[in-house]
Tab-separated table of C-alpha atoms and ligand atoms in Angstrom:
chain	number	residue	atom	x	y	z
A	763	VAL	CA	-15.934	-3.177	-0.625
A	764	SER	CA	-17.216	-6.233	-1.113
A	765	ALA	CA	-16.636	-9.697	0.681
A	766	HIS	CA	-13.347	-10.457	-1.975
A	767	GLY	CA	-11.854	-7.013	-1.148
A	768	ARG	CA	-13.162	-5.241	-4.103
A	769	ALA	CA	-14.262	-1.568	-4.441
A	770	PHE	CA	-18.167	-1.854	-4.631
A	771	GLY	CA	-19.653	-1.555	-8.109
A	772	THR	CA	-16.577	-3.751	-9.650
A	773	PRO	CA	-17.521	-7.111	-10.316
A	774	PRO	CA	-14.916	-9.766	-9.574
A	775	THR	CA	-15.328	-11.909	-12.533
A	776	HIS	CA	-13.208	-11.711	-15.770
A	777	ALA	CA	-14.202	-13.150	-18.774
A	778	ALA	CA	-12.538	-13.973	-22.057
A	779	THR	CA	-13.208	-15.327	-25.747
A	780	ALA	CA	-10.792	-17.660	-27.698
A	781	PRO	CA	-11.998	-19.230	-31.172
A	782	GLY	CA	-11.821	-22.455	-33.007
A	783	ARG	CA	-9.814	-22.815	-36.419
A	784	VAL	CA	-9.401	-23.864	-39.590
A	785	ASN	CA	-6.489	-25.411	-40.669
A	786	LEU	CA	-5.658	-24.400	-44.437
A	787	ILE	CA	-3.132	-26.471	-44.923
A	788	GLY	CA	-0.475	-28.392	-42.929
A	789	ASP	CA	-1.907	-31.393	-40.859
A	790	HIS	CA	-0.026	-33.680	-38.813
A	791	THR	CA	3.018	-31.354	-39.262
A	792	ASP	CA	3.004	-29.805	-35.772
A	793	TYR	CA	4.407	-32.532	-33.667
A	794	ASN	CA	6.736	-33.159	-36.284
A	795	GLY	CA	8.241	-29.806	-36.078
A	796	GLY	CA	7.065	-28.768	-39.821
A	797	LEU	CA	4.541	-26.051	-41.066
A	798	ALA	CA	0.966	-25.209	-40.987
A	799	LEU	CA	-1.142	-22.474	-42.090
A	800	PRO	CA	-4.104	-21.960	-40.110
A	801	ILE	CA	-7.119	-19.342	-39.745
A	802	ALA	CA	-8.981	-18.436	-36.625
A	803	LEU	CA	-12.729	-19.338	-37.007
A	804	ASP	CA	-15.725	-16.911	-36.555
A	805	ALA	CA	-16.738	-19.229	-33.551
A	806	HIS	CA	-15.481	-19.038	-30.061
A	807	ALA	CA	-15.462	-20.347	-26.793
A	808	ALA	CA	-16.471	-17.924	-24.027
A	809	VAL	CA	-15.235	-18.440	-20.298
A	810	VAL	CA	-16.324	-16.467	-17.329
A	811	LEU	CA	-14.001	-16.804	-14.144
A	812	GLY	CA	-14.635	-15.378	-10.597
A	813	PRO	CA	-13.735	-16.571	-7.078
A	814	GLY	CA	-15.985	-19.134	-5.786
A	815	ALA	CA	-16.375	-21.409	-2.508
A	816	PRO	CA	-12.749	-21.409	-0.824
A	817	GLY	CA	-10.732	-24.441	-1.558
A	818	ARG	CA	-13.118	-25.347	-4.383
A	819	LEU	CA	-12.831	-25.442	-8.247
A	820	GLU	CA	-16.118	-25.589	-10.101
A	821	VAL	CA	-17.082	-25.924	-13.665
A	822	VAL	CA	-20.201	-25.069	-15.270
A	823	ALA	CA	-20.570	-26.552	-18.716
A	824	ALA	CA	-23.441	-23.979	-19.877
A	825	ASP	CA	-24.033	-25.823	-23.254
A	826	LEU	CA	-24.647	-29.173	-21.636
A	827	ASP	CA	-26.541	-27.469	-18.546
A	828	GLU	CA	-23.765	-29.265	-16.295
A	829	ARG	CA	-21.705	-28.622	-13.628
A	830	HIS	CA	-18.729	-30.701	-11.710
A	831	GLU	CA	-16.541	-29.427	-8.799
A	832	GLY	CA	-13.520	-30.905	-7.104
A	833	ALA	CA	-10.638	-29.672	-5.062
A	834	PHE	CA	-7.224	-28.004	-6.804
A	835	GLU	CA	-5.854	-31.408	-7.045
A	836	ALA	CA	-4.265	-32.870	-10.308
A	837	SER	CA	-4.984	-36.204	-9.293
A	838	ASP	CA	-8.560	-35.301	-8.510
A	839	ILE	CA	-8.879	-33.278	-11.882
A	840	ARG	CA	-7.474	-35.978	-14.229
A	841	ALA	CA	-9.559	-38.991	-12.482
A	842	ASP	CA	-11.306	-41.173	-14.951
A	843	SER	CA	-14.864	-39.817	-13.222
A	844	THR	CA	-14.470	-36.451	-14.400
A	845	PRO	CA	-15.984	-34.918	-17.459
A	846	ALA	CA	-13.479	-34.038	-20.186
A	847	TRP	CA	-14.813	-30.491	-20.283
A	848	PHE	CA	-14.028	-30.122	-16.949
A	849	ARG	CA	-10.228	-31.614	-16.902
A	850	TYR	CA	-9.948	-29.110	-19.935
A	851	ALA	CA	-10.618	-25.649	-18.114
A	852	ALA	CA	-9.767	-26.959	-14.356
A	853	GLY	CA	-6.411	-28.104	-16.111
A	854	ALA	CA	-5.562	-25.093	-17.343
A	855	VAL	CA	-6.459	-23.072	-14.320
A	856	LEU	CA	-3.860	-25.341	-12.429
A	857	LEU	CA	-1.282	-25.388	-14.782
A	858	GLY	CA	-1.417	-21.405	-15.701
A	859	ALA	CA	-2.141	-20.335	-12.026
A	860	GLY	CA	1.426	-22.869	-11.152
A	861	GLU	CA	3.030	-20.693	-13.857
A	862	LEU	CA	2.117	-17.134	-12.732
A	863	GLY	CA	3.244	-18.871	-9.602
A	864	ARG	CA	-0.535	-18.020	-7.964
A	865	ASP	CA	-2.483	-20.030	-5.938
A	866	PRO	CA	-6.232	-19.247	-6.350
A	867	GLU	CA	-6.989	-22.420	-3.802
A	868	SER	CA	-7.835	-20.121	-0.606
A	869	VAL	CA	-10.513	-17.954	-2.607
A	870	GLY	CA	-11.615	-21.020	-4.581
A	871	LEU	CA	-12.804	-20.574	-8.373
A	872	GLY	CA	-15.829	-20.615	-10.336
A	873	ILE	CA	-15.968	-20.879	-14.021
A	874	THR	CA	-18.758	-20.744	-16.442
A	875	LEU	CA	-17.931	-21.910	-20.171
A	876	ALA	CA	-19.806	-22.016	-23.325
A	877	SER	CA	-19.080	-22.375	-27.057
A	878	SER	CA	-20.415	-21.843	-30.967
A	879	VAL	CA	-17.718	-23.969	-31.915
A	880	PRO	CA	-18.749	-27.416	-33.370
A	881	VAL	CA	-17.514	-30.483	-30.707
A	882	GLY	CA	-14.861	-33.156	-32.001
A	883	SER	CA	-14.706	-31.880	-35.565
A	884	GLY	CA	-11.200	-31.160	-36.114
A	885	LEU	CA	-12.126	-27.430	-35.371
A	886	SER	CA	-10.352	-27.333	-32.201
A	887	SER	CA	-13.167	-26.943	-29.967
A	888	SER	CA	-10.931	-28.253	-26.791
A	889	ALA	CA	-8.057	-25.753	-27.401
A	890	ALA	CA	-10.967	-22.604	-27.328
A	891	ILE	CA	-11.817	-23.705	-23.999
A	892	GLU	CA	-8.307	-23.912	-22.721
A	893	VAL	CA	-6.980	-20.895	-24.274
A	894	ALA	CA	-10.172	-18.641	-23.309
A	895	THR	CA	-9.758	-20.305	-19.716
A	896	LEU	CA	-6.227	-19.433	-19.639
A	897	THR	CA	-7.233	-15.790	-21.002
A	898	ALA	CA	-9.523	-15.441	-18.140
A	899	ILE	CA	-7.153	-16.260	-15.813
A	900	GLU	CA	-4.144	-13.934	-17.111
A	901	SER	CA	-7.272	-11.095	-16.797
A	902	PHE	CA	-8.172	-12.628	-12.941
A	903	PHE	CA	-4.148	-12.310	-11.912
A	904	GLY	CA	-3.446	-9.460	-13.922
A	905	ARG	CA	-0.420	-11.072	-15.782
A	906	THR	CA	0.002	-12.148	-19.114
A	907	PHE	CA	1.198	-15.357	-20.609
A	908	GLU	CA	4.277	-15.049	-23.439
A	909	PRO	CA	1.895	-16.743	-26.300
A	910	ARG	CA	3.952	-19.432	-27.044
A	911	THR	CA	4.153	-20.266	-22.975
A	912	LYS	CA	0.347	-20.314	-23.285
A	913	ALA	CA	0.383	-22.395	-25.807
A	914	MET	CA	2.391	-24.810	-24.197
A	915	LEU	CA	0.218	-24.780	-20.932
A	916	CYS	CA	-2.921	-25.684	-23.250
A	917	GLN	CA	-0.882	-28.615	-24.526
A	918	ARG	CA	0.037	-29.748	-21.457
A	919	THR	CA	-3.926	-29.467	-20.244
A	920	GLU	CA	-4.061	-31.824	-23.105
A	921	HIS	CA	-1.453	-34.391	-22.405
A	922	GLU	CA	-1.727	-34.369	-18.573
A	923	PHE	CA	-5.463	-33.813	-18.077
A	924	ALA	CA	-7.165	-35.094	-20.893
A	925	ARG	CA	-4.931	-37.681	-21.871
A	926	THR	CA	-4.895	-36.528	-25.898
A	927	PRO	CA	-1.496	-36.284	-27.234
A	928	SER	CA	-2.338	-33.364	-29.405
A	929	GLY	CA	0.379	-30.539	-30.808
A	930	LEU	CA	0.806	-26.927	-30.741
A	931	LEU	CA	-1.109	-26.134	-33.825
A	932	ASP	CA	-4.619	-25.360	-32.145
A	933	PRO	CA	-3.989	-23.308	-29.372
A	934	LEU	CA	-1.451	-21.214	-31.150
A	935	ALA	CA	-3.850	-20.736	-33.991
A	936	SER	CA	-6.684	-19.718	-31.397
A	937	ILE	CA	-4.100	-17.321	-29.648
A	938	MET	CA	-2.380	-15.739	-32.505
A	939	GLY	CA	-5.240	-15.828	-35.245
A	940	ALA	CA	-6.120	-12.213	-36.716
A	941	THR	CA	-8.998	-11.146	-39.031
A	942	ASP	CA	-8.439	-11.859	-42.877
A	943	THR	CA	-5.280	-13.338	-42.004
A	944	GLY	CA	-3.466	-16.851	-41.903
A	945	VAL	CA	-0.729	-17.833	-39.571
A	946	LEU	CA	2.199	-19.434	-40.658
A	947	ILE	CA	3.760	-21.332	-37.676
A	948	ARG	CA	7.070	-22.704	-37.945
A	949	PHE	CA	6.753	-25.679	-35.198
A	950	ASP	CA	10.835	-26.058	-35.010
A	951	SER	CA	11.073	-22.519	-33.272
A	952	LEU	CA	7.261	-22.005	-32.828
A	953	SER	CA	7.415	-18.766	-34.613
A	954	CYS	CA	3.955	-17.299	-35.876
A	955	THR	CA	3.835	-15.028	-39.353
A	956	PRO	CA	0.492	-13.214	-40.227
A	957	VAL	CA	-0.163	-14.200	-43.926
A	958	PRO	CA	-2.844	-11.824	-45.117
A	959	ILE	CA	-5.504	-13.251	-46.846
A	960	PRO	CA	-6.196	-12.167	-50.490
A	961	ALA	CA	-9.185	-10.484	-51.367
A	962	GLY	CA	-10.090	-12.738	-54.001
A	963	VAL	CA	-10.657	-15.959	-52.350
A	964	ARG	CA	-13.764	-17.198	-49.383
A	965	PHE	CA	-13.536	-19.909	-47.110
A	966	ALA	CA	-16.349	-22.149	-46.777
A	967	ILE	CA	-16.380	-25.204	-44.031
A	968	LEU	CA	-18.515	-28.794	-44.489
A	969	ASP	CA	-19.546	-31.034	-42.080
A	970	SER	CA	-18.777	-34.243	-43.504
A	971	GLY	CA	-21.145	-35.923	-40.343
A	972	GLU	CA	-18.448	-38.463	-39.619
A	973	GLY	CA	-17.237	-37.830	-35.751
A	974	HIS	CA	-13.774	-38.087	-34.732
A	975	SER	CA	-11.886	-38.570	-31.376
A	976	ASN	CA	-7.984	-37.754	-30.974
A	977	ALA	CA	-7.962	-39.750	-27.829
A	978	ASP	CA	-8.714	-43.191	-29.381
A	979	GLY	CA	-5.587	-44.203	-30.122
A	980	ARG	CA	-5.475	-43.856	-34.250
A	981	TYR	CA	-4.041	-40.291	-33.939
A	982	ALA	CA	-1.348	-41.383	-30.969
A	983	ARG	CA	-0.445	-44.522	-33.539
A	984	ILE	CA	0.289	-41.918	-36.293
A	985	ARG	CA	2.319	-39.727	-33.920
A	986	ALA	CA	4.446	-43.044	-32.853
A	987	ALA	CA	4.981	-43.902	-37.109
A	988	CYS	CA	6.300	-39.940	-37.424
A	989	GLU	CA	8.688	-40.876	-34.246
A	990	GLY	CA	9.742	-43.996	-35.814
A	991	ALA	CA	10.095	-42.541	-39.270
A	992	ALA	CA	12.278	-39.613	-37.948
A	993	ARG	CA	14.418	-42.287	-35.911
A	994	ALA	CA	14.925	-44.341	-39.284
A	995	LEU	CA	15.997	-41.209	-41.106
A	996	GLY	CA	18.719	-40.108	-38.356
A	997	VAL	CA	16.658	-37.012	-36.798
A	998	ALA	CA	15.319	-36.226	-33.715
A	999	MET	CA	11.776	-34.556	-35.570
A	1000	LEU	CA	10.468	-35.815	-39.070
A	1001	SER	CA	10.675	-32.433	-40.258
A	1002	GLU	CA	14.425	-31.992	-40.123
A	1003	SER	CA	15.135	-34.762	-42.762
A	1004	SER	CA	13.903	-33.895	-46.305
A	1005	LEU	CA	12.061	-35.583	-49.277
A	1006	ARG	CA	15.299	-36.078	-51.158
A	1007	GLU	CA	16.802	-37.958	-47.917
A	1008	PHE	CA	13.649	-40.211	-47.332
A	1009	THR	CA	13.619	-41.246	-50.769
A	1010	LYS	CA	17.165	-42.673	-50.604
A	1011	ARG	CA	16.248	-44.477	-47.569
A	1012	ALA	CA	12.523	-45.317	-47.644
A	1013	ASP	CA	13.208	-48.989	-47.969
A	1014	SER	CA	14.954	-49.083	-44.691
A	1015	LEU	CA	11.094	-47.698	-43.107
A	1016	ALA	CA	8.364	-49.757	-42.116
A	1017	PRO	CA	5.153	-49.271	-44.691
A	1018	GLU	CA	3.526	-46.947	-41.626
A	1019	GLN	CA	6.627	-45.122	-40.820
A	1020	ARG	CA	6.844	-44.819	-45.155
A	1021	GLY	CA	3.350	-43.551	-45.325
A	1022	ALA	CA	3.768	-40.635	-42.375
A	1023	ALA	CA	7.356	-39.672	-43.708
A	1024	ALA	CA	5.979	-39.419	-47.688
A	1025	HIS	CA	2.882	-37.051	-46.087
A	1026	VAL	CA	4.782	-35.196	-43.486
A	1027	LEU	CA	7.811	-34.249	-45.807
A	1028	SER	CA	5.768	-33.285	-48.618
A	1029	GLU	CA	3.057	-31.745	-46.347
A	1030	ASN	CA	5.293	-28.919	-45.620
A	1031	GLU	CA	6.212	-28.348	-49.067
A	1032	ARG	CA	2.836	-27.624	-49.697
A	1033	VAL	CA	2.456	-25.451	-46.832
A	1034	ARG	CA	5.754	-23.439	-48.354
A	1035	GLY	CA	4.236	-23.419	-52.109
A	1036	PHE	CA	0.506	-22.517	-50.967
A	1037	VAL	CA	1.626	-19.098	-49.061
A	1038	ARG	CA	3.562	-18.417	-51.924
A	1039	ALA	CA	1.062	-19.112	-54.270
A	1040	LEU	CA	-1.565	-16.878	-51.918
A	1041	GLY	CA	1.338	-13.917	-51.725
A	1042	GLU	CA	1.959	-14.123	-55.604
A	1043	GLY	CA	-2.125	-14.252	-56.491
A	1044	ARG	CA	-1.585	-17.605	-58.072
A	1045	LEU	CA	-5.040	-18.790	-56.810
A	1046	GLU	CA	-5.433	-21.933	-58.946
A	1047	GLN	CA	-2.264	-23.147	-57.786
A	1048	ALA	CA	-2.784	-22.499	-54.087
A	1049	GLY	CA	-6.021	-24.720	-54.478
A	1050	GLN	CA	-4.242	-27.629	-56.468
A	1051	LEU	CA	-1.901	-27.769	-53.524
A	1052	MET	CA	-5.330	-28.009	-50.974
A	1053	ASN	CA	-6.777	-30.558	-53.106
A	1054	GLU	CA	-2.832	-32.244	-53.118
A	1055	SER	CA	-2.995	-32.125	-49.274
A	1056	HIS	CA	-6.090	-33.819	-49.088
A	1057	ARG	CA	-4.844	-36.789	-51.107
A	1058	SER	CA	-2.072	-37.224	-48.900
A	1059	MET	CA	-4.065	-37.606	-45.890
A	1060	SER	CA	-5.820	-39.863	-47.506
A	1061	GLU	CA	-3.644	-41.994	-49.389
A	1062	GLN	CA	-0.239	-41.873	-47.680
A	1063	LEU	CA	-1.449	-40.884	-43.756
A	1064	GLY	CA	-4.946	-43.056	-44.098
A	1065	VAL	CA	-6.638	-40.385	-41.960
A	1066	SER	CA	-9.781	-39.743	-44.404
A	1067	THR	CA	-12.523	-41.979	-45.087
A	1068	PRO	CA	-14.430	-43.187	-47.981
A	1069	GLY	CA	-17.121	-40.932	-47.473
A	1070	ILE	CA	-15.120	-37.904	-46.856
A	1071	ASP	CA	-12.766	-38.370	-50.064
A	1072	ARG	CA	-16.304	-38.460	-51.762
A	1073	LEU	CA	-17.291	-35.100	-50.348
A	1074	GLN	CA	-13.585	-33.862	-51.218
A	1075	ALA	CA	-14.120	-35.062	-54.844
A	1076	ALA	CA	-17.388	-33.561	-55.210
A	1077	ALA	CA	-16.585	-30.098	-53.701
A	1078	ALA	CA	-13.273	-29.647	-55.473
A	1079	GLY	CA	-15.129	-30.223	-59.019
A	1080	VAL	CA	-18.029	-27.264	-58.324
A	1081	ALA	CA	-17.245	-24.416	-60.526
A	1082	GLY	CA	-15.463	-21.516	-58.318
A	1083	VAL	CA	-13.789	-23.685	-56.036
A	1084	LEU	CA	-10.195	-23.624	-56.133
A	1085	GLY	CA	-9.379	-26.499	-53.823
A	1086	CYS	CA	-10.888	-28.472	-50.603
A	1087	ARG	CA	-9.269	-30.588	-48.005
A	1088	LEU	CA	-10.082	-32.534	-44.772
A	1089	THR	CA	-8.968	-30.244	-42.256
A	1090	GLY	CA	-7.608	-31.132	-38.975
A	1091	GLY	CA	-6.254	-34.022	-37.700
A	1092	GLY	CA	-8.602	-36.699	-39.650
A	1093	PHE	CA	-10.732	-39.661	-39.423
A	1094	GLY	CA	-14.034	-37.419	-39.782
A	1095	GLY	CA	-14.636	-33.677	-38.770
A	1096	PHE	CA	-14.910	-30.993	-41.285
A	1097	LEU	CA	-13.858	-30.023	-44.941
A	1098	VAL	CA	-12.438	-26.964	-45.712
A	1099	ALA	CA	-12.897	-25.234	-49.300
A	1100	MET	CA	-11.587	-22.171	-50.930
A	1101	LEU	CA	-13.720	-20.432	-53.361
A	1102	ASP	CA	-13.269	-17.847	-55.819
A	1103	ALA	CA	-14.682	-14.808	-54.064
A	1104	GLY	CA	-16.475	-13.364	-57.561
A	1105	THR	CA	-18.402	-16.468	-57.520
A	1106	SER	CA	-18.608	-17.548	-54.029
A	1107	GLU	CA	-22.701	-17.404	-53.281
A	1108	ALA	CA	-23.068	-19.811	-56.261
A	1109	ALA	CA	-20.185	-21.991	-55.416
A	1110	LEU	CA	-21.436	-22.339	-52.009
A	1111	LYS	CA	-24.905	-23.429	-53.414
A	1112	GLN	CA	-23.444	-25.636	-55.411
A	1113	ILE	CA	-21.274	-27.201	-52.994
A	1114	ARG	CA	-24.397	-27.742	-51.128
A	1115	GLN	CA	-26.351	-29.815	-53.469
A	1116	THR	CA	-23.411	-32.316	-54.187
A	1117	ALA	CA	-22.604	-32.389	-50.629
A	1118	SER	CA	-26.318	-33.614	-49.852
A	1119	ASP	CA	-26.584	-35.743	-52.892
A	1120	VAL	CA	-23.479	-37.352	-51.624
A	1121	LEU	CA	-24.493	-37.585	-48.020
A	1122	GLY	CA	-27.906	-38.710	-48.474
A	1123	HIS	CA	-29.639	-35.806	-46.574
A	1124	PRO	CA	-28.838	-32.094	-46.473
A	1125	ALA	CA	-25.508	-31.168	-46.159
A	1126	SER	CA	-23.932	-28.442	-43.373
A	1127	VAL	CA	-21.707	-25.984	-45.571
A	1128	ARG	CA	-21.237	-22.252	-44.600
A	1129	LEU	CA	-19.075	-19.474	-45.497
A	1130	ILE	CA	-16.509	-18.451	-42.646
A	1131	ARG	CA	-14.055	-15.428	-42.240
A	1132	PRO	CA	-10.745	-15.443	-40.660
A	1133	GLY	CA	-11.492	-14.281	-37.357
A	1134	ALA	CA	-9.759	-12.613	-34.448
A	1135	GLY	CA	-7.448	-14.582	-32.004
A	1136	ALA	CA	-8.311	-14.847	-28.386
A	1137	ARG	CA	-9.125	-11.707	-25.694
A	1138	PRO	CA	-10.120	-10.863	-22.658
A	1139	ILE	CA	-13.996	-9.594	-22.552
A	1140	GLU	CA	-13.894	-6.132	-20.762
A	1141	TRP	CA	-16.879	-5.063	-18.789
B	2165	ADP	P1	-12.203	-30.719	-30.989
B	2165	ADP	O1	-11.242	-30.177	-30.246
B	2165	ADP	O2	-11.529	-30.963	-32.659
B	2165	ADP	O3	-13.428	-30.373	-31.187
B	2165	ADP	P2	-11.576	-32.658	-29.094
B	2165	ADP	O4	-11.690	-34.292	-29.027
B	2165	ADP	O5	-10.036	-32.520	-28.718
B	2165	ADP	O6	-11.981	-32.194	-30.519
B	2165	ADP	O7	-12.318	-32.262	-27.959
B	2165	ADP	C1	-13.805	-31.825	-28.016
B	2165	ADP	C2	-14.088	-32.047	-26.174
B	2165	ADP	O8	-14.161	-30.665	-25.944
B	2165	ADP	C3	-15.470	-32.517	-25.664
B	2165	ADP	O9	-15.462	-33.800	-26.044
B	2165	ADP	C4	-15.835	-31.882	-24.676
B	2165	ADP	O10	-15.073	-32.608	-23.764
B	2165	ADP	C5	-15.157	-30.384	-24.962
B	2165	ADP	N1	-15.959	-29.515	-25.177
B	2165	ADP	C6	-15.928	-28.701	-26.303
B	2165	ADP	N2	-16.871	-27.820	-26.438
B	2165	ADP	C7	-17.670	-28.098	-25.676
B	2165	ADP	C8	-18.739	-27.140	-24.999
B	2165	ADP	N3	-19.337	-25.954	-25.704
B	2165	ADP	N4	-19.370	-27.750	-23.894
B	2165	ADP	C9	-18.589	-28.351	-23.014
B	2165	ADP	N5	-17.518	-29.600	-23.513
B	2165	ADP	C10	-16.785	-28.947	-24.446
B	2166	MG	MG1	-9.368	-31.009	-29.686
């Protein structure tokens, strides 16, 4: 029996992976009680967790070759001096253990994390770390969280430890994603419905090369405009209103609130239309809705950039591209394109060519496949 009371030969470590995500349609709808349709990305964060030095919480960020160690204290974890990746992992541990009524302080914990999810690009590298950490915690304590509870623990980690006012889209997509399947999320009830992705389409992601940061205030400002619009329309959450109600009362909204409401309420309709069109094989129409979603993100919400608008127009114009839009919170990051499966290789080449012309350097474009959701690694 080892120092940790386990039978010899049984590693005391637990491991888990959790994917990033690509939102096909429905952005800035999560915190407004609306709809979204993400897929899990075939790129993951991996976390290995085991007992460490008693009283200490140590996190190694293997990709950065950095480590940070601290006490099991919320105020220490969220201190400005701690690296953000430490706050994501350690914050998730503290909240997760608390939710399960367990206190790992006496054994201490050591965590190693690594990830193939592009960082800070709207593909949800932060939620992948949180979800992978909580999935390893489930395995460590031999208890599981209800998926919605788990997603809310991730959101609390972002709010309380990283001070990022993010919604529930990223963790729910990472938890609920499945191979070749989209996840229709209704954020009023947090219900998740699998949506089979038709064999006739492929997806590609295109890096705009422009960085984004949720924490820099612009995201928070849009959230505030949405909340203001909801108040002006007499509802608790913007999505409880309707386009018709909004049209009647648009004059009573400040300009920023008007754009926010116009986007969110029309985006919910587009998500519904997209799911219907996919289900009925009307792929051209589904693609058009992605293009319209991009236009709304750009013109109503103002979360695109001139460079990203040029990339979207170039990619959307390629033969075999059904639709293309900025994915995620915006201000930079990746675009997602839906391609006709029959010509996807040729379309991919052509997107790479036109996007490289727009960017003035070789564009990073790749085909992706909706991948599996978070899971423990058995060993
Ligand atoms: P997104 O979630 O869209 O990728 P965020 O700004 O929410 O963007 O999260 C990015 C942050 O997540 C990074 O600044 C870093 O702190 C953390 N992060 C993501 N991946 C890694 C990694 N492989 N190693 C260390 N930290 C990471
Ligand atoms: Mg994030």
